[in-house]
PDB file of C-alpha atoms in Angstrom:
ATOM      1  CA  UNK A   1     142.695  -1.314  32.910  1.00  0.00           C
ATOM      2  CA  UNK A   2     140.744  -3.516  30.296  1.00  0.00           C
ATOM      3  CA  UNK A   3     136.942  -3.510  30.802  1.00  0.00           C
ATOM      4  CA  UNK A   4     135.164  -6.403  29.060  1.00  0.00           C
ATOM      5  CA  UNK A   5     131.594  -7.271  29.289  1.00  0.00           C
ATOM      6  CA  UNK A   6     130.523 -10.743  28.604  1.00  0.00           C
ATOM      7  CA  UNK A   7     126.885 -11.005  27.983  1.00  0.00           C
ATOM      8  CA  UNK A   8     125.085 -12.856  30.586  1.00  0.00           C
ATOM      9  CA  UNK A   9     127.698 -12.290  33.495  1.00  0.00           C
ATOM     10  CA  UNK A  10     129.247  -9.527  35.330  1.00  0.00           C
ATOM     11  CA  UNK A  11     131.680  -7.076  34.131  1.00  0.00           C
ATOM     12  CA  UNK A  12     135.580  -8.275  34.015  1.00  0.00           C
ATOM     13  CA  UNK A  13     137.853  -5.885  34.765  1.00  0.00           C
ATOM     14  CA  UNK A  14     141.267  -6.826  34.421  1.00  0.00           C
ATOM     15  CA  UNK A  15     144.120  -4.614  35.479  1.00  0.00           C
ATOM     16  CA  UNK A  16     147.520  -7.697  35.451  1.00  0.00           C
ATOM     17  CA  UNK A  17     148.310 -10.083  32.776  1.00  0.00           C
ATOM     18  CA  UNK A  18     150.167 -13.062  34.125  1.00  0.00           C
ATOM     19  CA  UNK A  19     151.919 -15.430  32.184  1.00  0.00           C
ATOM     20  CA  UNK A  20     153.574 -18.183  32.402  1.00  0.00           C
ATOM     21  CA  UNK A  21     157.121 -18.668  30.057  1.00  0.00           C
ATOM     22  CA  UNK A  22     158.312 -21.998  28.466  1.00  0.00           C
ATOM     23  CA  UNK A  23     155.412 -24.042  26.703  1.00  0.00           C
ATOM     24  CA  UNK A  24     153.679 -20.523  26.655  1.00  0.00           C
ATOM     25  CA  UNK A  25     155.562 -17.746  25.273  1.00  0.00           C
ATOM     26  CA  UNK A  26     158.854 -19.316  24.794  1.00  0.00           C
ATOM     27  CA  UNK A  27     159.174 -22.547  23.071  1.00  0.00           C
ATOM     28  CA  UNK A  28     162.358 -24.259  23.821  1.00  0.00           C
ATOM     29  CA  UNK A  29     163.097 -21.451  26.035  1.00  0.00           C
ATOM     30  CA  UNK A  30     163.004 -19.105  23.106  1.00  0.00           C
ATOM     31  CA  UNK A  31     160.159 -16.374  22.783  1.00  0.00           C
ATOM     32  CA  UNK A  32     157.636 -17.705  19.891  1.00  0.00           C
ATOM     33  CA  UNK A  33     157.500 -15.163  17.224  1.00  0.00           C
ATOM     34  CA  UNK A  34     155.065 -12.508  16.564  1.00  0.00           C
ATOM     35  CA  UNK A  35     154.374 -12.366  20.821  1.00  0.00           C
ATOM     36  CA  UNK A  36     156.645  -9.150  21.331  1.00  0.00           C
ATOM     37  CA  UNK A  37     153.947  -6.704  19.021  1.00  0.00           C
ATOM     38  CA  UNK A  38     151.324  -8.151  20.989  1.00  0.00           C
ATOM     39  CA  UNK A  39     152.710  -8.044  24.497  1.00  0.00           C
ATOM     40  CA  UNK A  40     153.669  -4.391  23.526  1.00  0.00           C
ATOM     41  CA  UNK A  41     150.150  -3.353  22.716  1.00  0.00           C
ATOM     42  CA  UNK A  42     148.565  -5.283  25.604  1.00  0.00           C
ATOM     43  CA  UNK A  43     150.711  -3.266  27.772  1.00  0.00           C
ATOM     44  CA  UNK A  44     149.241   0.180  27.166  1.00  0.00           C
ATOM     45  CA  UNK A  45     145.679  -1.619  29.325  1.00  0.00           C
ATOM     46  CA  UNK A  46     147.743  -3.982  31.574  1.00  0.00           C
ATOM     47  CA  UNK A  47     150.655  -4.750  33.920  1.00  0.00           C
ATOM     48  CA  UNK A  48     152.289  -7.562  32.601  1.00  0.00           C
ATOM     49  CA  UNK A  49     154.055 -10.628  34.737  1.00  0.00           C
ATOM     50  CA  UNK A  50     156.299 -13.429  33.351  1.00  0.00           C
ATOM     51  CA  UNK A  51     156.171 -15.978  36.705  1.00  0.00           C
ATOM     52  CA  UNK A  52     158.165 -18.774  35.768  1.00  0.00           C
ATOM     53  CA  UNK A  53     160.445 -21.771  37.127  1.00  0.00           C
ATOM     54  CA  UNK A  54     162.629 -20.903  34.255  1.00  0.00           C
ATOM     55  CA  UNK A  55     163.392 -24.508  33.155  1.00  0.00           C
ATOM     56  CA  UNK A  56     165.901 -23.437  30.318  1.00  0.00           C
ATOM     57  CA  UNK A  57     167.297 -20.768  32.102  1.00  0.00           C
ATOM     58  CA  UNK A  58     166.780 -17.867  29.542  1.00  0.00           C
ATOM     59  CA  UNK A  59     163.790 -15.998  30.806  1.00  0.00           C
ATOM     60  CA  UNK A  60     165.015 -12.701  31.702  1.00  0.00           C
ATOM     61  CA  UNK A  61     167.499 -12.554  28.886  1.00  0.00           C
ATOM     62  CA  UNK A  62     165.183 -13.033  26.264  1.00  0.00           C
ATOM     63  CA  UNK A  63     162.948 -10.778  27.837  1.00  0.00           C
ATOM     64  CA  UNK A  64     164.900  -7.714  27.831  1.00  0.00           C
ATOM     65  CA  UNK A  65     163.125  -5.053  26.253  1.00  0.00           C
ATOM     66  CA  UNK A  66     159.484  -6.358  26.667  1.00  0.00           C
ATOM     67  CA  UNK A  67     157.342  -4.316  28.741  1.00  0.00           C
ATOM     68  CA  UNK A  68     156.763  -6.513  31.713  1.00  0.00           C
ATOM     69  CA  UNK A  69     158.752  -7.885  34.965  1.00  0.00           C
ATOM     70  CA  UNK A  70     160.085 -11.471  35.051  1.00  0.00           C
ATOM     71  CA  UNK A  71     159.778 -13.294  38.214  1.00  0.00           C
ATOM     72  CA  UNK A  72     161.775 -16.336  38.560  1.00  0.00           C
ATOM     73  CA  UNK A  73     161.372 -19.300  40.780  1.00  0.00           C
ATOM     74  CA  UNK A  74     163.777 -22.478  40.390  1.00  0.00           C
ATOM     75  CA  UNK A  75     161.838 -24.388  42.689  1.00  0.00           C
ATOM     76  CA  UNK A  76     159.170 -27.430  42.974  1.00  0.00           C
ATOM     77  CA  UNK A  77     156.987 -24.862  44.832  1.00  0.00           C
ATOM     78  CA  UNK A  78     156.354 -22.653  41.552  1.00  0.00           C
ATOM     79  CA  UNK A  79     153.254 -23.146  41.679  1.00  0.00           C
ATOM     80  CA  UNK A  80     152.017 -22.139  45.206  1.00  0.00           C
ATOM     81  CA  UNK A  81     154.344 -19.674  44.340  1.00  0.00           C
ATOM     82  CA  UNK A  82     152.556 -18.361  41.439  1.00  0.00           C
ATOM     83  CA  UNK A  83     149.160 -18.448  42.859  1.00  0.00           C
ATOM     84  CA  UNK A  84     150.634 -16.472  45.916  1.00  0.00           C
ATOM     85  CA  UNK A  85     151.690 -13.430  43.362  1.00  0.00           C
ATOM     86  CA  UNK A  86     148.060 -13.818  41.723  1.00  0.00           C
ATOM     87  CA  UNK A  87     146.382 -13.160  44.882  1.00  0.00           C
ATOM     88  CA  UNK A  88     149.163 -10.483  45.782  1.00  0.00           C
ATOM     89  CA  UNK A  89     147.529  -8.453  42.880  1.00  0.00           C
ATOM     90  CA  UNK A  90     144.512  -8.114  44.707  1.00  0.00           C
ATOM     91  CA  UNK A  91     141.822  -8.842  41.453  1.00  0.00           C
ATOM     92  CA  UNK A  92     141.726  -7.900  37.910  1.00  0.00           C
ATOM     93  CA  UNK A  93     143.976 -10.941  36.975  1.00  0.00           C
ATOM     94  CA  UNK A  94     144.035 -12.692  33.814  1.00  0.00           C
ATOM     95  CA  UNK A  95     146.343 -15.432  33.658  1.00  0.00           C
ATOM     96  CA  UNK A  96     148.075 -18.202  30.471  1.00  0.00           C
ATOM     97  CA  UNK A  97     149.755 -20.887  31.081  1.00  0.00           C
ATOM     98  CA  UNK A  98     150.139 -24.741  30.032  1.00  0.00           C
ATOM     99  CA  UNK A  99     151.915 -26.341  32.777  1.00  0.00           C
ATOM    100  CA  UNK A 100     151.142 -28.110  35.731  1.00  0.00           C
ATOM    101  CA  UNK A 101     152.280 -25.855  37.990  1.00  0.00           C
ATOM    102  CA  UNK A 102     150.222 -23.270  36.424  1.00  0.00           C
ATOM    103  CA  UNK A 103     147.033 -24.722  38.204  1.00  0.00           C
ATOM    104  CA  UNK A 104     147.009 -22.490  41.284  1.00  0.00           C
ATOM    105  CA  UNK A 105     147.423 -19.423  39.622  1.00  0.00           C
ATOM    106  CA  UNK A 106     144.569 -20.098  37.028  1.00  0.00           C
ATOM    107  CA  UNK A 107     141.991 -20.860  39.811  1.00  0.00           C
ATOM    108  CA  UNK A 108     143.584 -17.689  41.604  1.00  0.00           C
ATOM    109  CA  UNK A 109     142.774 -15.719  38.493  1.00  0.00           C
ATOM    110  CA  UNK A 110     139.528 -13.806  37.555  1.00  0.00           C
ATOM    111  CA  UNK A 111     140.354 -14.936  33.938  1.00  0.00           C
ATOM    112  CA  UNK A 112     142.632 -18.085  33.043  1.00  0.00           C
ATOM    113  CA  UNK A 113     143.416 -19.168  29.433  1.00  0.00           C
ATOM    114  CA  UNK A 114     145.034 -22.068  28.956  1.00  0.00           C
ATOM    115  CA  UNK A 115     147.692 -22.665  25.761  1.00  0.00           C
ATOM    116  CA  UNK A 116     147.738 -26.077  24.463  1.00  0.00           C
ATOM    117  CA  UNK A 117     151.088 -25.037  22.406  1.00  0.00           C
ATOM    118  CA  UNK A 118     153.761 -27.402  20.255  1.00  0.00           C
ATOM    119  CA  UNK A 119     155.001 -27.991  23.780  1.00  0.00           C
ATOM    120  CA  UNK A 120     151.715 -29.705  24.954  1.00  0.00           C
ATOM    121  CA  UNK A 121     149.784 -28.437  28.315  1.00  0.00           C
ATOM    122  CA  UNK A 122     149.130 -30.700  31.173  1.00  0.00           C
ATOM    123  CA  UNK A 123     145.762 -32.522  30.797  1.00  0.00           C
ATOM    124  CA  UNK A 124     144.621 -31.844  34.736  1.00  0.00           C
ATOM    125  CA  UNK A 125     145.081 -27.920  34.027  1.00  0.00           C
ATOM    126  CA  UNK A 126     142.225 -27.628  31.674  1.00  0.00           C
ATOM    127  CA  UNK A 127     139.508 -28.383  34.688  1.00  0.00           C
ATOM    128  CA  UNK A 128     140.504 -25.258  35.958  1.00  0.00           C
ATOM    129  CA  UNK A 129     140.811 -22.657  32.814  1.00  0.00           C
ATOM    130  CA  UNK A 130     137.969 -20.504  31.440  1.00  0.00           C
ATOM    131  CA  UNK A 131     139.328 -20.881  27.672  1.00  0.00           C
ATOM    132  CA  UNK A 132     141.185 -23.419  26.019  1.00  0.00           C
ATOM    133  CA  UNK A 133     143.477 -22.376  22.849  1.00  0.00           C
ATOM    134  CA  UNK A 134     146.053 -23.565  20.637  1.00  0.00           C
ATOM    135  CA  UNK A 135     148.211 -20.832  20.485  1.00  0.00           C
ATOM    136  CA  UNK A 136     149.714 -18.234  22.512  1.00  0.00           C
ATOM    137  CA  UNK A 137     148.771 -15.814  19.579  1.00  0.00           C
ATOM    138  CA  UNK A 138     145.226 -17.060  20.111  1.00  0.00           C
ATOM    139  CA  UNK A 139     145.247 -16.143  23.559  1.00  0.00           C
ATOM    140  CA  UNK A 140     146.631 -12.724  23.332  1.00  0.00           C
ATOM    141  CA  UNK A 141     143.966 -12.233  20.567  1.00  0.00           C
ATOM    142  CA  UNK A 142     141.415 -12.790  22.778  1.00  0.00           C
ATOM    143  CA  UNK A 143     142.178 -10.170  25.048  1.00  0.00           C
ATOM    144  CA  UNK A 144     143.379  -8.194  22.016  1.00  0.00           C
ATOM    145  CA  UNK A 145     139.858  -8.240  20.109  1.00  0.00           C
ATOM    146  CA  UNK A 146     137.575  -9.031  23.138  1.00  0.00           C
ATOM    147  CA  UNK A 147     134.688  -9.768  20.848  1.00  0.00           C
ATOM    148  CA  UNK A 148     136.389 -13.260  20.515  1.00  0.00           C
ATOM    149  CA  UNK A 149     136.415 -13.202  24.518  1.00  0.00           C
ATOM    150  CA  UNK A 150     132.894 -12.562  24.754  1.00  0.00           C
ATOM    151  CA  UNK A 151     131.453 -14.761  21.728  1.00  0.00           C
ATOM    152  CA  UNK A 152     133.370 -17.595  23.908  1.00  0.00           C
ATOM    153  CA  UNK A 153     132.040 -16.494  27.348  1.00  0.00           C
ATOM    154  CA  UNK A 154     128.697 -15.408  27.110  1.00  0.00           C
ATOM    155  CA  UNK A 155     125.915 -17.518  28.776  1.00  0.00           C
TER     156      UNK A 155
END
């Protein structure tokens, strides 16, 4: 569990990292360098989720030894999809994504970070994110070194 107070609000306590894949931490379907460390450390405070309609087809192969479950969905519905898992979780949920079907799941979340990557983000999923970045490194950093978290939250 990662406990992070933001000054002016109540406590977030996140226990599941969900993220989306391609445009987030794959780029062409390949995982972006320098993500594996990170995802690795984040680990040892979180469970960790790749939810994904798997456009290129290599999410669970290029996956393999990451410490985190892949769920795939080939389907239009993703994104109901998604949000359904988020709210599975029951709380705690921090989620990144870039991608239009990554909507539901960020309003689902108790934290959502959205990754304006080399892949681009849909414009419509920024109304519903708590942070905006422009990296997947960035976003993983927050959560990382939460002071970054907090400088950005705080009212």
């Amino acid at each position: 569990m990662m406990n992070i107070q933001i000054p002016g609000r109540e406590l977030l306590s996140l226990s599941h990292l969900v993220l989306d894949y391609n445009g987030t931490i794959a780029e062409d379907g390949n995982i972006i360098e320098g993500i594996r460390p990170r995802l690795a450390e984040l680990s040892k405070d979180l469970s960790i989720y790749v939810i994904t309609a798997d456009t290129h087809g290599t999410a669970a192969r290029k996956c393999e030894g990451l410490p985190l479950q892949v769920l795939t969905f080939p389907t239009t519905e993703v994104g109901k999809i998604k949000a359904a898992e988020v709210c599975r979780m029951e709380g705690g949920v921090v989620t990144i994504g870039n991608g239009f079907n990554d909507i539901q799941m960020s309003d689902a979340a108790d934290l959502s970070i959205c990754v304006i990557g080399r892949e681009g983000c849909c414009g419509a999923l920024l109304a519903h994110t708590d942070v905006v970045v422009t990296s997947i490194e960035d976003a993983l950093d927050l959560l990382l070194k939460t002071g970054r978290l907090r400088a950005t939250l705080r009212t």
